[in-house]
Amino acid sequence: MIEVCGLTKRYGSTVAVDRLSFDVPPGAVTGFLGLNGSGKSTTMRMILGLDAPDAGHARIGGQAYRQLRWPLREAGGLLESRAFHPGRSARDHLAALAASNAIRQSRVDEVLELVGLQAVARKRAGKFSLGMAQRLGIAAALLGDPAVLLLDEPVNGLDAEGIRWIRGLLRSLAAEGRAVLVSSHLISEMALMADRLVVIGKGRLLADTTAAELSGRAPSLEEAFLQITGDSAQYQARNLS
Amino acid sequence: MTARASHQPPGRYRFRHLARMEWIKLRSLRSTWLTLALAVIAPAGIALATGGSNTTSGGMFVSNTLVGMLIGVLLTGVAGVLAMTSEYTSGTISATFAAAPRRLRVLAAKAAVIGAAALITGEAEAILSFFAGGMTLHHGITAPALSQPGVLRAIVLTGASLSLTGLFGLGLGAIIRHTAAAITVVVGIVFVGGTFIGQSDFAIRPYLPLYIVSHSLGATGPACLPGMASCWLSPWSGLGLLAGYAAIAMLLGGLILAGRDA
Ligand SMILES: Nc1ncnc2c1ncn2[C@@H]1O[C@H](COP(=O)(O)OP(=O)(O)OP(=O)(O)O)[C@@H](O)[C@H]1O
Ligand SMILES: [Mg+2]
């Protein structure tokens, strides 16, 4: 369970996240949707205690992230697609993280197998393709078998097969009772993956709904998404006429 | 709330878990081993090559053979910087702090691992240099014995200085975060720049890191001789000042690490 409560983050005069509140319940995939620059990554970084909010707070299982006794066993995060040293092997990267939370080392091989990286586990991760890097990030998020997962654009760089794999993985993780928050700027992807949708624009909550409800608002889901995010678009392309 | 919450082991993550994490990080990079090898071999090679230039059997031999240690000082300073900045440039820092949000504890664990690795390297380097220097002495010139006054102290303290410069680099890496900028500050300004300043300004020379290593820590004789423009610091004061520099860098680095967004 993730609770986001009045979360606010400013960068100079830009308000990246603006009094944002929503919950991510267990047993479901919650899609976190918004156009580029709408504040999705910033929100996730604040939930994981990486950036400090200017106001509001986020809790995981009722606790502030910094208070967690074994953070990796309670929440797993995928933020940047390449959050590892290029000179280190996938296995060593995961082994180091596992050690920090007293996770047994055999779990490293389990998650490597789960994401399909066991064949390249001992190779320098700097040589990984974007898709492989993404898989390593997912392996790291799953390392502690956490009840909460936060994945920022996990399908980024994955091929069609990888996307389908991730969809199935997230669904089964939610079916096991975990709270899963997954961000994307692609509504079509989210419609297939998520039970619930939290839509933001310019850091503000625009909708907290389901894909079915949203698609009822307009002829197509994409249309409905663009309608609610329309006025909040950060970088609007001008039409050439 | 969910069935999953029940399989948490008792307790919480501790310093020892983080120290293990940092040790795995350090040992799993090839560059670590290359740096350590270079830090041990290069100074010994220099001692070997310059052993023949000793013209007396006196205490100068010790500081002469330890001159190559300055390379080790630079290397561990850079290794300390990289231990921090490479996490920022690669993005590993967000994985690290998500795994262990108590950032000062992470910094302390890094300091323990880097400090210990640099200490072992430094001592190995100093002992090896001492014996390598003794092997190429000209006929009739003898190396002082380890039991002679100040000899063992010079070796041990010079070796220990690598640990302090490693921590100094780590602290600066936490302050600056960018590899190139931090290395420029540590090597360019503090070490090399300081050495240039010291050549013209004798008053501050005894307080500059590289002079402390070469003239205070490596000294077997008195720190002050009649007619000298300024005295060197005594070996222990020199070590204390180096430790002070490292402590200030680590303290500032810790403050910034705790306060700034990762
Ligand atoms: N470190 C920072 N300094 C200054 N501004 C920032 C910083 N991080 C984010 N921002 C700004 O905050 C806003 C939200 O950015 P954020 O990365 O959270 O958006 P996003 O929804 O993840 O976008 P995308 O879909 O492109 O990943 C943007 O306007 C961005 O420029
Ligand atoms: Mg983003």
Coordinates of N, CA, C and O in Angstrom, one line a residue, chain A residues 126-190:
Chain A
G126 N 27.6 -2.6 -18.6 CA 27.7 -1.5 -19.5 C 27.4 -1.8 -20.9 O 27.1 -1.0 -21.7
K127 N 27.6 -3.1 -21.2 CA 27.4 -3.6 -22.6 C 25.9 -3.9 -22.9 O 25.6 -4.3 -24.0
F128 N 25.1 -3.9 -21.9 CA 23.7 -4.3 -22.0 C 22.9 -3.3 -23.0 O 23.1 -2.1 -23.0
S129 N 22.0 -3.9 -23.7 CA 21.1 -3.1 -24.5 C 20.1 -2.5 -23.6 O 20.0 -2.8 -22.4
L130 N 19.3 -1.5 -24.1 CA 18.3 -0.8 -23.2 C 17.4 -1.8 -22.6 O 17.0 -1.7 -21.4
G131 N 16.9 -2.8 -23.4 CA 16.0 -3.8 -22.9 C 16.6 -4.6 -21.8 O 15.9 -4.9 -20.8
M132 N 17.9 -5.0 -22.0 CA 18.5 -5.8 -20.9 C 18.7 -5.0 -19.6 O 18.6 -5.5 -18.5
A133 N 19.1 -3.7 -19.8 CA 19.2 -2.8 -18.7 C 17.9 -2.7 -17.9 O 17.9 -2.7 -16.7
Q134 N 16.8 -2.6 -18.7 CA 15.5 -2.5 -18.1 C 15.2 -3.7 -17.2 O 14.7 -3.7 -16.1
R135 N 15.6 -4.9 -17.8 CA 15.4 -6.2 -17.1 C 16.2 -6.2 -15.8 O 15.7 -6.7 -14.8
L136 N 17.4 -5.7 -15.9 CA 18.2 -5.7 -14.7 C 17.6 -4.8 -13.6 O 17.6 -5.2 -12.4
G137 N 17.1 -3.7 -14.0 CA 16.4 -2.8 -13.1 C 15.2 -3.5 -12.4 O 14.9 -3.3 -11.3
I138 N 14.5 -4.3 -13.2 CA 13.3 -5.0 -12.7 C 13.8 -6.1 -11.7 O 13.2 -6.3 -10.7
A139 N 14.9 -6.7 -12.1 CA 15.4 -7.7 -11.2 C 15.8 -7.1 -9.8 O 15.5 -7.7 -8.8
A140 N 16.4 -5.9 -9.9 CA 16.7 -5.2 -8.6 C 15.5 -4.9 -7.8 O 15.5 -5.0 -6.6
A141 N 14.4 -4.5 -8.5 CA 13.2 -4.1 -7.8 C 12.6 -5.3 -7.1 O 11.9 -5.2 -6.1
L142 N 12.7 -6.5 -7.7 CA 12.1 -7.7 -7.2 C 13.0 -8.4 -6.2 O 12.6 -9.4 -5.5
L143 N 14.2 -7.9 -6.0 CA 15.2 -8.6 -5.2 C 14.7 -9.0 -3.8 O 14.9 -10.1 -3.3
G144 N 14.1 -8.0 -3.1 CA 13.6 -8.2 -1.8 C 12.2 -8.8 -1.6 O 11.7 -8.8 -0.6
D145 N 11.6 -9.3 -2.8 CA 10.3 -9.9 -2.8 C 9.3 -8.9 -2.1 O 8.6 -9.3 -1.2
P146 N 9.3 -7.6 -2.5 CA 8.6 -6.6 -1.7 C 7.1 -6.6 -2.0 O 6.6 -7.1 -3.0
A147 N 6.3 -6.1 -1.0 CA 4.9 -6.0 -1.1 C 4.5 -4.8 -2.0 O 3.3 -4.7 -2.4
V148 N 5.4 -3.9 -2.2 CA 5.1 -2.7 -3.0 C 6.1 -2.5 -4.1 O 7.3 -2.7 -3.9
L149 N 5.6 -2.3 -5.3 CA 6.6 -2.1 -6.5 C 6.3 -0.7 -7.2 O 5.1 -0.4 -7.4
L150 N 7.3 0.0 -7.5 CA 7.2 1.3 -8.2 C 8.0 1.2 -9.5 O 9.3 1.1 -9.3
L151 N 7.4 1.2 -10.6 CA 8.2 1.1 -11.8 C 8.0 2.3 -12.7 O 6.8 2.5 -13.1
D152 N 9.0 3.0 -13.0 CA 8.9 4.2 -13.9 C 9.2 3.8 -15.3 O 10.3 3.5 -15.6
E153 N 8.2 3.9 -16.1 CA 8.3 3.6 -17.6 C 9.1 2.2 -17.8 O 10.1 2.2 -18.5
P154 N 8.6 1.1 -17.2 CA 9.3 -0.1 -17.4 C 9.3 -0.7 -18.8 O 10.2 -1.5 -19.1
V155 N 8.4 -0.3 -19.6 CA 8.4 -0.9 -21.0 C 9.3 -0.2 -21.9 O 9.6 -0.6 -23.0
N156 N 9.9 0.9 -21.4 CA 10.9 1.7 -22.2 C 12.0 0.8 -22.8 O 12.7 0.1 -22.0
G157 N 12.1 0.7 -24.1 CA 13.2 0.0 -24.6 C 13.0 -1.5 -24.8 O 13.8 -2.2 -25.3
L158 N 11.8 -2.0 -24.3 CA 11.5 -3.4 -24.5 C 10.8 -3.7 -25.8 O 10.1 -2.8 -26.3
D159 N 11.1 -4.8 -26.4 CA 10.5 -5.2 -27.7 C 9.1 -5.8 -27.4 O 8.7 -5.9 -26.2
A160 N 8.3 -6.1 -28.4 CA 7.0 -6.5 -28.3 C 6.9 -7.7 -27.3 O 6.0 -7.7 -26.4
E161 N 7.8 -8.6 -27.4 CA 7.8 -9.8 -26.5 C 8.1 -9.4 -25.1 O 7.4 -9.9 -24.1
G162 N 9.0 -8.4 -24.9 CA 9.4 -7.9 -23.6 C 8.2 -7.2 -23.0 O 8.0 -7.3 -21.7
I163 N 7.5 -6.4 -23.8 CA 6.3 -5.7 -23.2 C 5.2 -6.7 -22.8 O 4.7 -6.5 -21.7
R164 N 5.0 -7.7 -23.6 CA 4.0 -8.7 -23.1 C 4.5 -9.4 -21.9 O 3.7 -9.6 -21.0
W165 N 5.8 -9.7 -21.8 CA 6.3 -10.3 -20.6 C 6.1 -9.5 -19.4 O 5.6 -10.0 -18.3
I166 N 6.4 -8.2 -19.5 CA 6.2 -7.3 -18.3 C 4.8 -7.2 -17.9 O 4.4 -7.1 -16.7
R167 N 3.9 -7.1 -18.9 CA 2.5 -7.0 -18.6 C 2.0 -8.2 -17.8 O 1.4 -8.1 -16.7
G168 N 2.4 -9.4 -18.2 CA 2.1 -10.7 -17.5 C 2.7 -10.7 -16.1 O 2.1 -11.0 -15.1
L169 N 4.0 -10.2 -16.0 CA 4.7 -10.2 -14.7 C 4.0 -9.3 -13.7 O 3.7 -9.7 -12.6
L170 N 3.6 -8.0 -14.2 CA 3.0 -7.1 -13.3 C 1.6 -7.6 -12.8 O 1.2 -7.5 -11.6
R171 N 0.9 -8.2 -13.7 CA -0.4 -8.8 -13.4 C -0.3 -9.9 -12.3 O -1.1 -9.9 -11.4
S172 N 0.7 -10.7 -12.5 CA 0.8 -11.8 -11.5 C 1.4 -11.3 -10.2 O 1.0 -11.8 -9.1
L173 N 2.2 -10.2 -10.2 CA 2.7 -9.7 -9.0 C 1.5 -9.1 -8.2 O 1.4 -9.2 -7.0
A174 N 0.6 -8.4 -8.9 CA -0.6 -7.8 -8.3 C -1.5 -8.9 -7.8 O -2.0 -8.8 -6.6
A175 N -1.6 -10.0 -8.6 CA -2.5 -11.1 -8.1 C -2.0 -11.8 -6.9 O -2.8 -12.3 -6.1
E176 N -0.7 -11.6 -6.6 CA -0.1 -12.2 -5.3 C -0.4 -11.2 -4.2 O 0.1 -11.5 -3.1
G177 N -1.1 -10.1 -4.4 CA -1.4 -9.2 -3.3 C -0.5 -8.0 -3.2 O -0.6 -7.3 -2.2
R178 N 0.3 -7.8 -4.2 CA 1.2 -6.6 -4.0 C 0.6 -5.4 -4.6 O -0.3 -5.4 -5.5
A179 N 1.0 -4.3 -4.1 CA 0.6 -3.0 -4.6 C 1.6 -2.6 -5.7 O 2.8 -2.5 -5.5
V180 N 1.1 -2.4 -6.9 CA 2.0 -2.1 -8.1 C 1.7 -0.7 -8.7 O 0.6 -0.5 -9.1
L181 N 2.7 0.2 -8.7 CA 2.5 1.5 -9.3 C 3.4 1.5 -10.6 O 4.6 1.3 -10.4
V182 N 2.8 1.7 -11.7 CA 3.6 1.7 -12.9 C 3.3 2.9 -13.8 O 2.2 3.2 -14.1
S183 N 4.4 3.7 -14.1 CA 4.1 4.9 -14.8 C 4.3 4.8 -16.3 O 5.0 3.9 -16.8
S184 N 3.6 5.6 -17.1 CA 3.8 5.6 -18.6 C 3.2 6.9 -19.1 O 2.4 7.5 -18.4
H185 N 3.6 7.3 -20.3 CA 3.0 8.4 -20.9 C 2.1 7.9 -22.1 O 1.6 8.6 -22.9
L186 N 2.0 6.6 -22.2 CA 1.2 5.9 -23.3 C 0.0 5.3 -22.7 O 0.0 4.3 -22.0
I187 N -1.2 5.9 -23.0 CA -2.4 5.4 -22.5 C -2.8 4.0 -23.0 O -3.3 3.2 -22.2
S188 N -2.4 3.8 -24.3 CA -2.8 2.4 -24.8 C -2.1 1.3 -24.0 O -2.7 0.3 -23.8
E189 N -0.9 1.6 -23.7 CA -0.1 0.6 -22.9 C -0.8 0.4 -21.5 O -1.0 -0.8 -21.1
M190 N -1.1 1.5 -20.9 CA -1.7 1.4 -19.6 C -3.0 0.7 -19.5 O -3.4 0.0 -18.6

